Short mmCIF file of C-alpha atoms in Angstrom, two decimals:
data_model
loop_
_atom_site.label_atom_id
_atom_site.label_comp_id
_atom_site.label_asym_id
_atom_site.label_seq_id
_atom_site.Cartn_x
_atom_site.Cartn_y
_atom_site.Cartn_z
CA UNK A 1 93.51 54.86 122.11
CA UNK A 2 91.14 54.07 119.30
CA UNK A 3 88.94 56.90 118.23
CA UNK A 4 85.57 56.44 116.42
CA UNK A 5 84.29 58.37 113.43
CA UNK A 6 81.57 59.72 115.68
CA UNK A 7 83.92 60.99 118.26
CA UNK A 8 86.02 62.77 115.65
CA UNK A 9 82.94 64.33 114.00
CA UNK A 10 81.75 65.53 117.37
CA UNK A 11 85.06 67.21 117.92
CA UNK A 12 84.79 68.76 114.34
CA UNK A 13 81.32 69.97 115.06
CA UNK A 14 82.51 71.53 118.35
CA UNK A 15 85.48 73.20 116.65
CA UNK A 16 87.85 71.17 118.82
CA UNK A 17 89.30 68.79 116.24
CA UNK A 18 93.09 68.83 115.82
CA UNK A 19 93.66 68.71 112.10
CA UNK A 20 97.10 68.49 110.27
CA UNK A 21 98.26 67.99 106.75
CA UNK A 22 100.06 64.64 106.09
CA UNK A 23 103.46 66.52 105.90
CA UNK A 24 102.81 68.13 109.26
CA UNK A 25 101.76 64.76 110.73
CA UNK A 26 104.96 63.17 109.40
CA UNK A 27 107.05 65.86 111.12
CA UNK A 28 105.27 65.56 114.49
CA UNK A 29 105.37 61.73 114.38
CA UNK A 30 109.18 61.87 113.69
CA UNK A 31 109.58 64.21 116.72
CA UNK A 32 107.25 62.72 119.17
CA UNK A 33 106.62 59.20 117.96
CA UNK A 34 103.65 57.72 116.10
CA UNK A 35 101.82 56.86 119.27
CA UNK A 36 101.81 60.38 120.66
CA UNK A 37 100.96 61.79 117.24
CA UNK A 38 98.00 59.43 116.95
CA UNK A 39 96.68 60.55 120.30
CA UNK A 40 97.02 64.23 119.59
CA UNK A 41 95.66 64.43 116.04
CA UNK A 42 92.09 63.66 114.87
CA UNK A 43 92.25 64.16 111.24
CA UNK A 44 95.06 64.22 108.64
CA UNK A 45 94.42 66.00 105.35
CA UNK A 46 95.94 64.97 102.07
CA UNK A 47 96.25 66.62 98.70
CA UNK A 48 97.39 66.11 95.16
CA UNK A 49 97.37 68.23 91.98
CA UNK A 50 98.46 66.32 88.87
CA UNK A 51 97.14 65.74 85.40
CA UNK A 52 94.18 63.43 85.53
CA UNK A 53 93.03 62.62 82.00
CA UNK A 54 89.93 60.68 83.12
CA UNK A 55 87.91 63.76 84.12
CA UNK A 56 84.92 65.51 82.70
CA UNK A 57 81.63 67.10 83.42
CA UNK A 58 77.92 66.36 83.09
CA UNK A 59 75.95 69.38 81.91
CA UNK A 60 72.31 70.16 81.40
CA UNK A 61 71.54 73.15 79.16
CA UNK A 62 67.82 73.53 79.68
CA UNK A 63 65.33 73.50 76.72
CA UNK A 64 65.22 76.11 73.96
CA UNK A 65 62.02 77.06 72.27
CA UNK A 66 61.19 75.25 70.13
CA UNK A 67 63.21 72.42 71.88
CA UNK A 68 66.04 70.37 70.24
CA UNK A 69 67.17 66.79 70.84
CA UNK A 70 70.86 67.52 70.68
CA UNK A 71 72.85 64.92 68.73
CA UNK A 72 76.15 66.39 67.56
CA UNK A 73 77.19 68.96 70.21
CA UNK A 74 80.18 71.19 70.42
CA UNK A 75 81.31 73.66 73.08
CA UNK A 76 83.77 76.20 71.74
CA UNK A 77 84.26 73.70 68.90
CA UNK A 78 85.09 70.78 71.26
CA UNK A 79 82.75 67.80 70.72
CA UNK A 80 80.65 66.69 73.68
CA UNK A 81 78.67 63.48 73.95
CA UNK A 82 75.15 63.49 72.27
CA UNK A 83 74.42 60.06 73.60
CA UNK A 84 72.29 61.13 76.54
CA UNK A 85 68.86 62.77 76.89
CA UNK A 86 67.86 65.69 74.73
CA UNK A 87 69.88 68.47 76.50
CA UNK A 88 72.22 66.54 78.70
CA UNK A 89 75.80 65.97 77.72
CA UNK A 90 79.09 64.71 79.11
CA UNK A 91 82.08 66.77 78.19
CA UNK A 92 85.43 64.69 78.44
CA UNK A 93 88.54 66.61 79.46
CA UNK A 94 90.73 65.08 76.77
CA UNK A 95 88.48 65.81 73.81
CA UNK A 96 90.38 67.98 71.33
CA UNK A 97 88.91 70.97 69.53
CA UNK A 98 87.78 70.53 65.94
CA UNK A 99 89.62 73.76 65.16
CA UNK A 100 92.58 74.06 67.45
CA UNK A 101 93.34 70.43 68.08
CA UNK A 102 95.03 69.54 71.33
CA UNK A 103 95.87 73.21 72.07
CA UNK A 104 92.21 73.61 73.30
CA UNK A 105 90.06 70.76 74.54
CA UNK A 106 87.36 69.65 76.86
CA UNK A 107 89.45 70.62 79.88
CA UNK A 108 89.95 74.18 78.53
CA UNK A 109 86.15 74.55 78.07
CA UNK A 110 85.59 73.46 81.63
CA UNK A 111 88.29 75.91 82.88
CA UNK A 112 86.70 78.70 80.79
CA UNK A 113 83.27 77.91 82.36
CA UNK A 114 84.87 78.03 85.85
CA UNK A 115 86.40 81.35 85.04
CA UNK A 116 82.86 82.75 84.30
CA UNK A 117 83.57 82.99 80.55
CA UNK A 118 80.67 82.42 78.03
CA UNK A 119 81.08 79.38 75.86
CA UNK A 120 79.64 78.87 72.39
CA UNK A 121 77.20 75.97 72.19
CA UNK A 122 76.32 74.54 68.81
CA UNK A 123 74.29 71.41 68.26
CA UNK A 124 72.26 69.66 65.63
CA UNK A 125 69.38 67.26 66.16
CA UNK A 126 67.24 64.96 63.98
CA UNK A 127 63.97 66.97 64.43
CA UNK A 128 61.25 64.93 65.99
CA UNK A 129 57.66 65.56 66.98
CA UNK A 130 58.61 66.47 70.45
CA UNK A 131 61.92 68.15 69.58
CA UNK A 132 61.27 69.90 66.26
CA UNK A 133 64.37 72.17 66.22
CA UNK A 134 67.30 70.81 64.11
CA UNK A 135 69.93 73.33 64.84
CA UNK A 136 71.10 75.66 67.59
CA UNK A 137 73.87 78.17 68.01
CA UNK A 138 74.06 80.11 71.29
CA UNK A 139 76.27 81.05 74.24
CA UNK A 140 76.16 79.63 77.70
CA UNK A 141 77.78 80.42 81.08
CA UNK A 142 78.25 78.07 84.07
CA UNK A 143 75.57 80.10 85.89
CA UNK A 144 73.07 79.45 83.05
CA UNK A 145 73.38 75.68 83.27
CA UNK A 146 70.86 73.72 85.33
CA UNK A 147 73.34 71.12 86.45
CA UNK A 148 77.07 71.05 85.98
CA UNK A 149 78.96 68.51 87.94
CA UNK A 150 82.36 67.04 87.53
CA UNK A 151 82.31 63.21 87.27
CA UNK A 152 85.91 62.02 86.98
CA UNK A 153 86.08 58.29 86.47
CA UNK A 154 89.71 57.98 87.48
CA UNK A 155 91.50 60.49 89.72
CA UNK A 156 94.12 60.41 92.55
CA UNK A 157 96.17 57.47 91.38
CA UNK A 158 97.73 55.66 94.32
CA UNK A 159 101.31 56.01 93.35
CA UNK A 160 102.53 56.35 89.77
CA UNK A 161 105.40 55.33 87.45
CA UNK A 162 108.65 57.14 87.14
CA UNK A 163 109.21 57.39 83.47
CA UNK A 164 112.55 57.25 81.59
CA UNK A 165 113.49 56.64 77.99
CA UNK A 166 116.27 54.39 77.05
CA UNK A 167 115.70 54.79 73.36
CA UNK A 168 117.52 57.13 71.02
CA UNK A 169 114.77 59.52 70.13
CA UNK A 170 112.78 61.95 72.37
CA UNK A 171 109.37 60.70 73.33
CA UNK A 172 106.29 62.87 73.92
CA UNK A 173 104.13 61.15 76.53
CA UNK A 174 101.47 61.73 79.14
CA UNK A 175 104.44 61.91 81.62
CA UNK A 176 105.93 64.76 79.61
CA UNK A 177 108.92 64.97 77.28
CA UNK A 178 111.27 62.07 77.86
CA UNK A 179 114.79 62.69 76.60
CA UNK A 180 116.62 59.84 74.89
CA UNK A 181 119.40 57.72 76.54
CA UNK A 182 118.01 58.18 80.05
CA UNK A 183 118.63 61.98 79.95
CA UNK A 184 115.72 62.68 82.30
CA UNK A 185 113.04 61.07 84.52
CA UNK A 186 109.60 62.31 85.28
CA UNK A 187 107.23 61.33 88.13
CA UNK A 188 103.81 62.18 89.05
CA UNK A 189 102.65 61.81 92.65
CA UNK A 190 102.25 64.07 95.68
CA UNK A 191 104.27 61.50 97.59
CA UNK A 192 103.66 61.78 101.35
CA UNK A 193 100.61 64.15 100.67
CA UNK A 194 98.95 61.77 98.25
CA UNK A 195 95.55 60.69 99.37
CA UNK A 196 95.69 56.93 98.68
CA UNK A 197 99.40 56.48 99.71
CA UNK A 198 98.23 57.58 103.22
CA UNK A 199 95.44 54.90 103.29
CA UNK A 200 97.13 52.16 101.46
CA UNK A 201 94.49 49.47 102.13
CA UNK A 202 91.46 51.69 101.54
CA UNK A 203 90.33 51.41 105.25
CA UNK A 204 88.89 54.93 105.52
CA UNK A 205 88.57 55.97 101.90
CA UNK A 206 85.62 54.29 100.10
CA UNK A 207 82.39 54.98 98.29
CA UNK A 208 80.78 58.02 99.96
CA UNK A 209 83.88 59.53 101.45
CA UNK A 210 83.57 63.28 101.62
CA UNK A 211 86.51 65.01 99.94
CA UNK A 212 87.98 68.04 98.12
CA UNK A 213 87.41 67.92 94.45
CA UNK A 214 88.76 70.90 92.38
CA UNK A 215 87.97 73.27 95.24
CA UNK A 216 84.40 71.96 95.80
CA UNK A 217 83.17 69.66 98.52
CA UNK A 218 82.60 66.41 96.74
CA UNK A 219 82.40 62.63 97.18
CA UNK A 220 84.22 59.49 96.29
CA UNK A 221 81.53 58.06 93.98
CA UNK A 222 83.00 54.64 93.19
CA UNK A 223 86.26 52.84 92.69
CA UNK A 224 88.21 54.64 89.92
CA UNK A 225 88.61 52.92 86.59
CA UNK A 226 91.62 50.62 86.42
CA UNK A 227 91.57 50.48 90.33
CA UNK A 228 94.07 47.70 91.01
CA UNK A 229 94.85 46.73 94.63
CA UNK A 230 96.97 43.78 93.57
CA UNK A 231 100.31 45.22 92.59
CA UNK A 232 103.61 44.96 94.45
CA UNK A 233 103.73 46.60 97.96
CA UNK A 234 106.54 47.55 100.26
CA UNK A 235 107.11 46.44 103.87
CA UNK A 236 104.56 49.03 105.05
CA UNK A 237 101.91 47.72 102.66
CA UNK A 238 102.17 50.67 100.41
CA UNK A 239 101.99 50.07 96.66
CA UNK A 240 105.20 50.73 94.77
CA UNK A 241 103.53 51.02 91.37
CA UNK A 242 100.28 52.47 90.14
CA UNK A 243 97.47 50.83 92.16
CA UNK A 244 94.18 52.16 93.53
CA UNK A 245 92.18 54.98 91.98
CA UNK A 246 89.12 57.00 92.82
CA UNK A 247 86.02 58.11 90.81
CA UNK A 248 84.93 61.45 92.24
CA UNK A 249 81.84 63.68 91.81
CA UNK A 250 81.42 67.36 92.75
CA UNK A 251 79.44 70.46 91.80
CA UNK A 252 81.28 72.33 89.15
CA UNK A 253 79.54 75.52 90.19
CA UNK A 254 81.32 75.27 93.59
CA UNK A 255 84.67 74.38 92.12
CA UNK A 256 87.49 76.90 91.82
CA UNK A 257 89.74 77.48 88.84
CA UNK A 258 92.77 77.56 91.22
CA UNK A 259 92.20 73.79 91.54
CA UNK A 260 91.25 72.85 88.10
CA UNK A 261 93.73 73.70 85.28
CA UNK A 262 93.52 72.59 81.65
CA UNK A 263 96.75 71.11 80.15
CA UNK A 264 98.20 70.30 76.78
CA UNK A 265 100.95 67.66 76.55
CA UNK A 266 102.75 68.36 73.35
CA UNK A 267 102.30 65.58 70.78
CA UNK A 268 100.21 63.67 73.28
CA UNK A 269 96.95 65.43 74.01
CA UNK A 270 94.73 67.34 76.30
CA UNK A 271 94.41 66.70 80.04
CA UNK A 272 93.66 68.61 83.21
CA UNK A 273 95.30 69.05 86.57
CA UNK A 274 92.73 68.46 89.24
CA UNK A 275 93.14 69.19 92.95
CA UNK A 276 91.98 66.26 95.04
CA UNK A 277 92.11 66.07 98.81
CA UNK A 278 90.81 63.43 101.13
CA UNK A 279 90.60 63.77 104.97
CA UNK A 280 91.73 60.70 106.83
CA UNK A 281 90.67 60.10 110.45
CA UNK A 282 93.45 59.03 112.86
CA UNK A 283 91.38 56.13 114.14
CA UNK A 284 94.33 54.20 115.70
CA UNK A 285 98.01 53.64 115.65
CA UNK A 286 97.90 51.39 112.68
CA UNK A 287 96.54 54.14 110.40
CA UNK A 288 98.78 56.71 112.08
CA UNK A 289 101.83 54.60 111.10
CA UNK A 290 101.05 54.96 107.41
CA UNK A 291 100.04 58.60 107.74
CA UNK A 292 103.45 59.19 109.33
CA UNK A 293 105.38 57.82 106.33
CA UNK A 294 107.44 60.50 104.57
CA UNK A 295 108.95 60.93 101.12
CA UNK A 296 112.09 59.25 102.39
CA UNK A 297 110.07 56.00 102.94
CA UNK A 298 107.62 56.07 100.00
CA UNK A 299 108.98 54.54 96.78
CA UNK A 300 107.98 54.44 93.12
CA UNK A 301 109.04 52.12 90.34
CA UNK A 302 111.04 53.35 87.31
CA UNK A 303 109.65 52.19 83.97
CA UNK A 304 111.35 52.43 80.67
CA UNK A 305 108.91 54.19 78.22
CA UNK A 306 111.45 53.54 75.47
CA UNK A 307 109.81 50.14 75.14
CA UNK A 308 106.48 50.91 73.64
CA UNK A 309 104.50 47.94 74.89
CA UNK A 310 101.85 47.45 77.49
CA UNK A 311 104.39 45.91 79.93
CA UNK A 312 107.32 48.20 80.08
CA UNK A 313 110.50 46.92 81.79
CA UNK A 314 110.99 48.11 85.43
CA UNK A 315 114.36 49.50 86.21
CA UNK A 316 114.18 49.39 89.99
CA UNK A 317 112.55 51.60 92.66
CA UNK A 318 113.53 55.07 94.04
CA UNK A 319 112.16 57.09 96.99
CA UNK A 320 110.19 60.29 96.60
CA UNK A 321 112.85 62.07 98.61
CA UNK A 322 115.42 61.04 95.92
CA UNK A 323 113.08 62.12 93.16
CA UNK A 324 112.51 65.50 94.78
CA UNK A 325 116.27 66.00 95.21
CA UNK A 326 116.38 66.52 91.40
CA UNK A 327 118.44 63.53 90.60
CA UNK A 328 118.20 59.74 90.82
CA UNK A 329 120.61 56.99 89.94
CA UNK A 330 119.73 54.27 87.54
CA UNK A 331 122.29 51.48 87.09
CA UNK A 332 125.00 53.86 88.31
CA UNK A 333 124.03 56.64 85.89
CA UNK A 334 122.77 59.98 87.39
CA UNK A 335 119.53 60.98 85.89
CA UNK A 336 117.99 64.45 86.44
CA UNK A 337 114.26 64.31 87.54
CA UNK A 338 111.32 66.59 87.18
CA UNK A 339 107.79 66.27 88.55
CA UNK A 340 104.49 66.63 86.71
CA UNK A 341 102.40 66.80 89.80
CA UNK A 342 102.52 70.23 91.55
CA UNK A 343 103.81 70.01 95.13
CA UNK A 344 102.93 73.61 95.93
CA UNK A 345 99.42 73.17 94.83
CA UNK A 346 99.12 69.74 96.56
CA UNK A 347 100.11 71.60 99.82
CA UNK A 348 97.37 74.28 99.06
CA UNK A 349 94.91 71.49 98.63
CA UNK A 350 95.75 69.89 101.96
CA UNK A 351 95.81 73.30 103.70
CA UNK A 352 92.43 74.28 102.25
CA UNK A 353 90.89 71.02 103.29
CA UNK A 354 92.29 71.55 106.76
CA UNK A 355 90.60 74.92 106.94
CA UNK A 356 87.33 73.50 105.69
CA UNK A 357 87.36 71.07 108.70
CA UNK A 358 88.60 73.46 111.36
CA UNK A 359 86.79 76.59 110.23
CA UNK A 360 83.76 75.45 108.40
CA UNK A 361 83.20 72.32 110.37
CA UNK A 362 83.41 70.00 107.35
CA UNK A 363 82.70 66.63 108.84
CA UNK A 364 84.09 63.30 107.61
CA UNK A 365 82.14 60.27 106.42
CA UNK A 366 82.93 56.59 106.84
CA UNK A 367 82.68 54.58 103.52
CA UNK A 368 79.26 53.37 102.61
CA UNK A 369 81.02 50.61 100.76
CA UNK A 370 84.63 49.63 100.65
CA UNK A 371 86.75 49.90 97.56
CA UNK A 372 87.86 46.53 96.05
CA UNK A 373 90.56 45.09 98.21
CA UNK A 374 93.33 42.58 97.51
CA UNK A 375 91.51 39.38 96.46
CA UNK A 376 88.87 41.23 94.40
CA UNK A 377 88.65 40.89 90.63
CA UNK A 378 92.06 40.99 89.01
CA UNK A 379 93.00 43.82 86.73
CA UNK A 380 92.58 42.54 83.16
CA UNK A 381 94.19 43.65 79.89
CA UNK A 382 92.33 43.89 76.61
CA UNK A 383 93.02 40.96 74.29
CA UNK A 384 92.84 41.60 70.57
CA UNK A 385 90.77 38.67 69.08
CA UNK A 386 88.27 37.79 66.31
CA UNK A 387 84.73 36.73 66.66
CA UNK A 388 85.78 33.18 65.89
CA UNK A 389 88.24 33.05 68.74
CA UNK A 390 85.54 33.79 71.36
CA UNK B 1 137.39 86.69 82.20
CA UNK B 2 134.00 88.12 81.64
CA UNK B 3 130.94 86.65 79.97
CA UNK B 4 128.35 88.81 78.18
CA UNK B 5 125.12 88.07 76.23
CA UNK B 6 124.68 90.12 73.16
CA UNK B 7 121.59 90.50 70.99
CA UNK B 8 122.80 91.30 67.47
CA UNK B 9 120.68 92.62 64.61
CA UNK B 10 122.24 92.44 61.15
CA UNK B 11 121.14 94.64 58.30
CA UNK B 12 119.98 92.64 55.26
CA UNK B 13 123.30 92.97 53.28
CA UNK B 14 125.49 92.27 56.34
CA UNK B 15 123.93 88.95 57.09
CA UNK B 16 126.31 86.76 55.11
CA UNK B 17 129.59 88.11 56.61
CA UNK B 18 131.35 85.67 59.01
CA UNK B 19 131.09 87.83 62.12
CA UNK B 20 131.79 85.02 64.62
CA UNK B 21 134.99 84.16 62.67
CA UNK B 22 136.28 87.66 63.26
CA UNK B 23 135.33 87.53 66.93
CA UNK B 24 137.57 84.44 67.31
CA UNK B 25 140.42 85.28 64.87
CA UNK B 26 140.72 88.94 65.60
CA UNK B 27 139.72 89.26 69.23
CA UNK B 28 140.45 85.75 70.55
CA UNK B 29 136.96 85.61 72.19
CA UNK B 30 134.91 82.47 72.61
CA UNK B 31 131.53 83.00 71.10
CA UNK B 32 128.57 80.70 71.80
CA UNK B 33 125.67 81.15 69.48
CA UNK B 34 122.49 80.59 71.62
CA UNK B 35 120.01 81.49 68.91
CA UNK B 36 120.23 82.67 65.36
CA UNK B 37 117.88 83.63 62.64
CA UNK B 38 119.88 84.54 59.45
CA UNK B 39 118.70 84.34 55.94
CA UNK B 40 120.37 85.93 52.94
CA UNK B 41 118.74 89.28 51.88
CA UNK B 42 116.79 89.64 55.14
CA UNK B 43 117.54 91.26 58.46
CA UNK B 44 119.12 88.75 60.73
CA UNK B 45 119.36 88.29 64.55
CA UNK B 46 121.73 86.39 66.71
CA UNK B 47 121.86 85.76 70.37
CA UNK B 48 125.46 85.41 71.27
CA UNK B 49 127.31 84.69 74.43
CA UNK B 50 130.91 85.89 74.33
CA UNK B 51 133.68 85.12 76.95
CA UNK B 52 136.92 86.98 77.18
CA UNK B 53 138.53 89.91 78.91
CA UNK B 54 136.12 92.67 79.55
CA UNK B 55 138.06 95.36 77.47
CA UNK B 56 138.37 93.00 74.55
CA UNK B 57 134.54 92.40 74.54
CA UNK B 58 134.09 96.22 74.47
CA UNK B 59 136.48 96.41 71.48
CA UNK B 60 134.65 93.60 69.77
CA UNK B 61 131.27 95.44 70.24
CA UNK B 62 132.85 98.55 68.65
CA UNK B 63 133.98 96.36 65.76
CA UNK B 64 130.51 94.92 65.32
CA UNK B 65 128.81 98.28 65.45
CA UNK B 66 131.40 99.51 62.91
CA UNK B 67 130.31 96.62 60.67
CA UNK B 68 126.74 97.86 60.79
CA UNK B 69 125.52 95.31 63.28
CA UNK B 70 123.17 96.79 65.99
CA UNK B 71 124.28 95.45 69.34
CA UNK B 72 122.08 95.31 72.46
CA UNK B 73 122.58 93.58 75.76
CA UNK B 74 120.39 90.53 75.67
CA UNK B 75 117.10 91.10 77.47
CA UNK B 76 115.15 88.56 79.43
CA UNK B 77 113.67 86.59 76.51
CA UNK B 78 112.04 83.74 78.35
CA UNK B 79 108.79 84.91 79.88
CA UNK B 80 106.87 82.96 82.44
CA UNK B 81 103.16 83.83 82.91
CA UNK B 82 102.74 83.24 86.55
CA UNK B 83 98.89 83.42 86.30
CA UNK B 84 98.97 80.42 84.01
CA UNK B 85 101.76 78.41 85.73
CA UNK B 86 100.60 75.74 88.15
CA UNK B 87 104.20 74.96 89.29
CA UNK B 88 103.94 71.31 88.16
CA UNK B 89 107.75 71.42 87.52
CA UNK B 90 107.63 69.63 84.16
CA UNK B 91 109.78 72.27 82.62
CA UNK B 92 112.61 71.49 85.10
CA UNK B 93 112.66 67.93 83.64
CA UNK B 94 113.62 69.03 80.13
CA UNK B 95 115.93 71.92 81.11
CA UNK B 96 119.36 70.39 80.41
CA UNK B 97 121.46 73.47 81.38
CA UNK B 98 119.60 73.55 84.77
CA UNK B 99 118.27 77.10 84.41
CA UNK B 100 114.83 75.98 85.62
CA UNK B 101 114.84 74.21 88.95
CA UNK B 102 112.59 73.72 91.91
CA UNK B 103 113.46 75.14 95.28
CA UNK B 104 114.24 72.23 97.60
CA UNK B 105 112.00 73.44 100.40
CA UNK B 106 109.11 75.34 98.77
CA UNK B 107 109.16 73.36 95.53
CA UNK B 108 108.46 76.72 93.85
CA UNK B 109 109.97 77.37 90.38
CA UNK B 110 113.37 79.11 90.16
CA UNK B 111 114.65 80.54 86.89
CA UNK B 112 118.31 81.31 86.54
CA UNK B 113 118.44 83.44 83.37
CA UNK B 114 122.25 83.23 83.15
CA UNK B 115 122.09 79.44 82.59
CA UNK B 116 119.46 79.60 80.02
CA UNK B 117 120.53 78.79 76.41
CA UNK B 118 117.12 79.56 74.80
CA UNK B 119 116.67 75.95 73.57
CA UNK B 120 112.84 76.21 74.08
CA UNK B 121 112.53 72.79 75.46
CA UNK B 122 110.47 74.25 78.39
CA UNK B 123 108.24 76.20 75.95
CA UNK B 124 107.21 72.99 74.23
CA UNK B 125 107.01 70.90 77.48
CA UNK B 126 104.88 73.38 79.52
CA UNK B 127 101.36 71.87 79.67
CA UNK B 128 99.95 75.29 80.59
CA UNK B 129 101.57 77.02 77.65
CA UNK B 130 102.83 79.52 80.36
CA UNK B 131 106.35 79.89 78.94
CA UNK B 132 107.00 81.99 75.85
CA UNK B 133 110.19 83.06 74.15
CA UNK B 134 110.47 86.40 72.31
CA UNK B 135 113.03 86.18 69.53
#
């Protein structure tokens, strides 16, 4: 019954493609079997909406008169990189404000731009023959910018840790507030809707994959930073720990603030929620089998963040269905759970992507290059060493 | 047995009188202080949950008012800005009394005000700063 990318794209172009979200596909596969579901459905849409720190935007401001070679740059008092050409910058989402600290950061500037608000741009430069101006203080809007595109080096983590804290003091982490003595557990994945959990071996998702990025049509640009295909996998070949990641790119001018939300994690820092959705073609029964997996089958590993080291002890695995029930059990102790990744928003992403494909004939693209697979370069730690030790 | 939440405002000179002692000793009520802001010489406020027979609570309210304490039914003090909220659910992870939960089907946020003890854990945890507490 194998279908080709070309056949599926022809059906999309003709408005005949059958498209379902990963949750809907799981339901129909449970009712009618994977084989029937695989025949009926052409594309399955995925979606996730969690905090993704490794995000940011490239911006080009255009040249003032007289022009300036911007060195130190701030946007609403948030520093942006001056290490590019004269009026190019990269604004990182986690950069805190010089004035408001982590209550307002790069992600908040990006959200303000998306909401059409003017942002104060201040910069200084060395003053050169071709760029004589040494200071600028002005206001810019998203519309004013020549280019503004999101380039997020690490989004859409394939699975993530469940965090608990066995220590005796509250911890403030990127996985939220962890109460002492295992009093809560937090988790961060869209589970059955998560893009890379639906394509565990990166068969259809690779460089050049067309996808949904913060409400804009975008692309998978590269493997994400810390992409690691090697970790432990379950009997379906699905990772049970943080594994693959995606670097994505999209036009900020086409993005939607509904799918990009700045965030502050108390005593941790700035981050942003990004809506990412990837369409997956139902090429054959093998891929249909993983698309059909539900929260009851997908698992995540519980890590003790009370141990503040690179390698935190694992305390076993739990299913996403257990996590979503609001309570898990660790060594016989009942621990209340709470998510960090929004399921209602993940569903919105998958629905929106579905409507792009069915209504707007958004076609799908086979990878131009595969993401690193098992057997590729191992994921390496950073060793602390002296020059003599090299 | 009835349970009622009272928002008490103490005049500056009253703030040192052991009101809760009298509620226990004289009225046999079970008071649970949810929030309090009391300093000598300043106007004070206390959010109190009292349990006991309905008519005794009424008598206790009369006693408090007689002591110069302004008594109001506690209003909804936790405010959720739905425009800001992205329904991540992180607030539910820190809500020990279980006032904030996610609906099992829709995963939308449900707030049961009666269970809230105004601990503010959600206010601090919310990454969108969408939850505020007045008083």
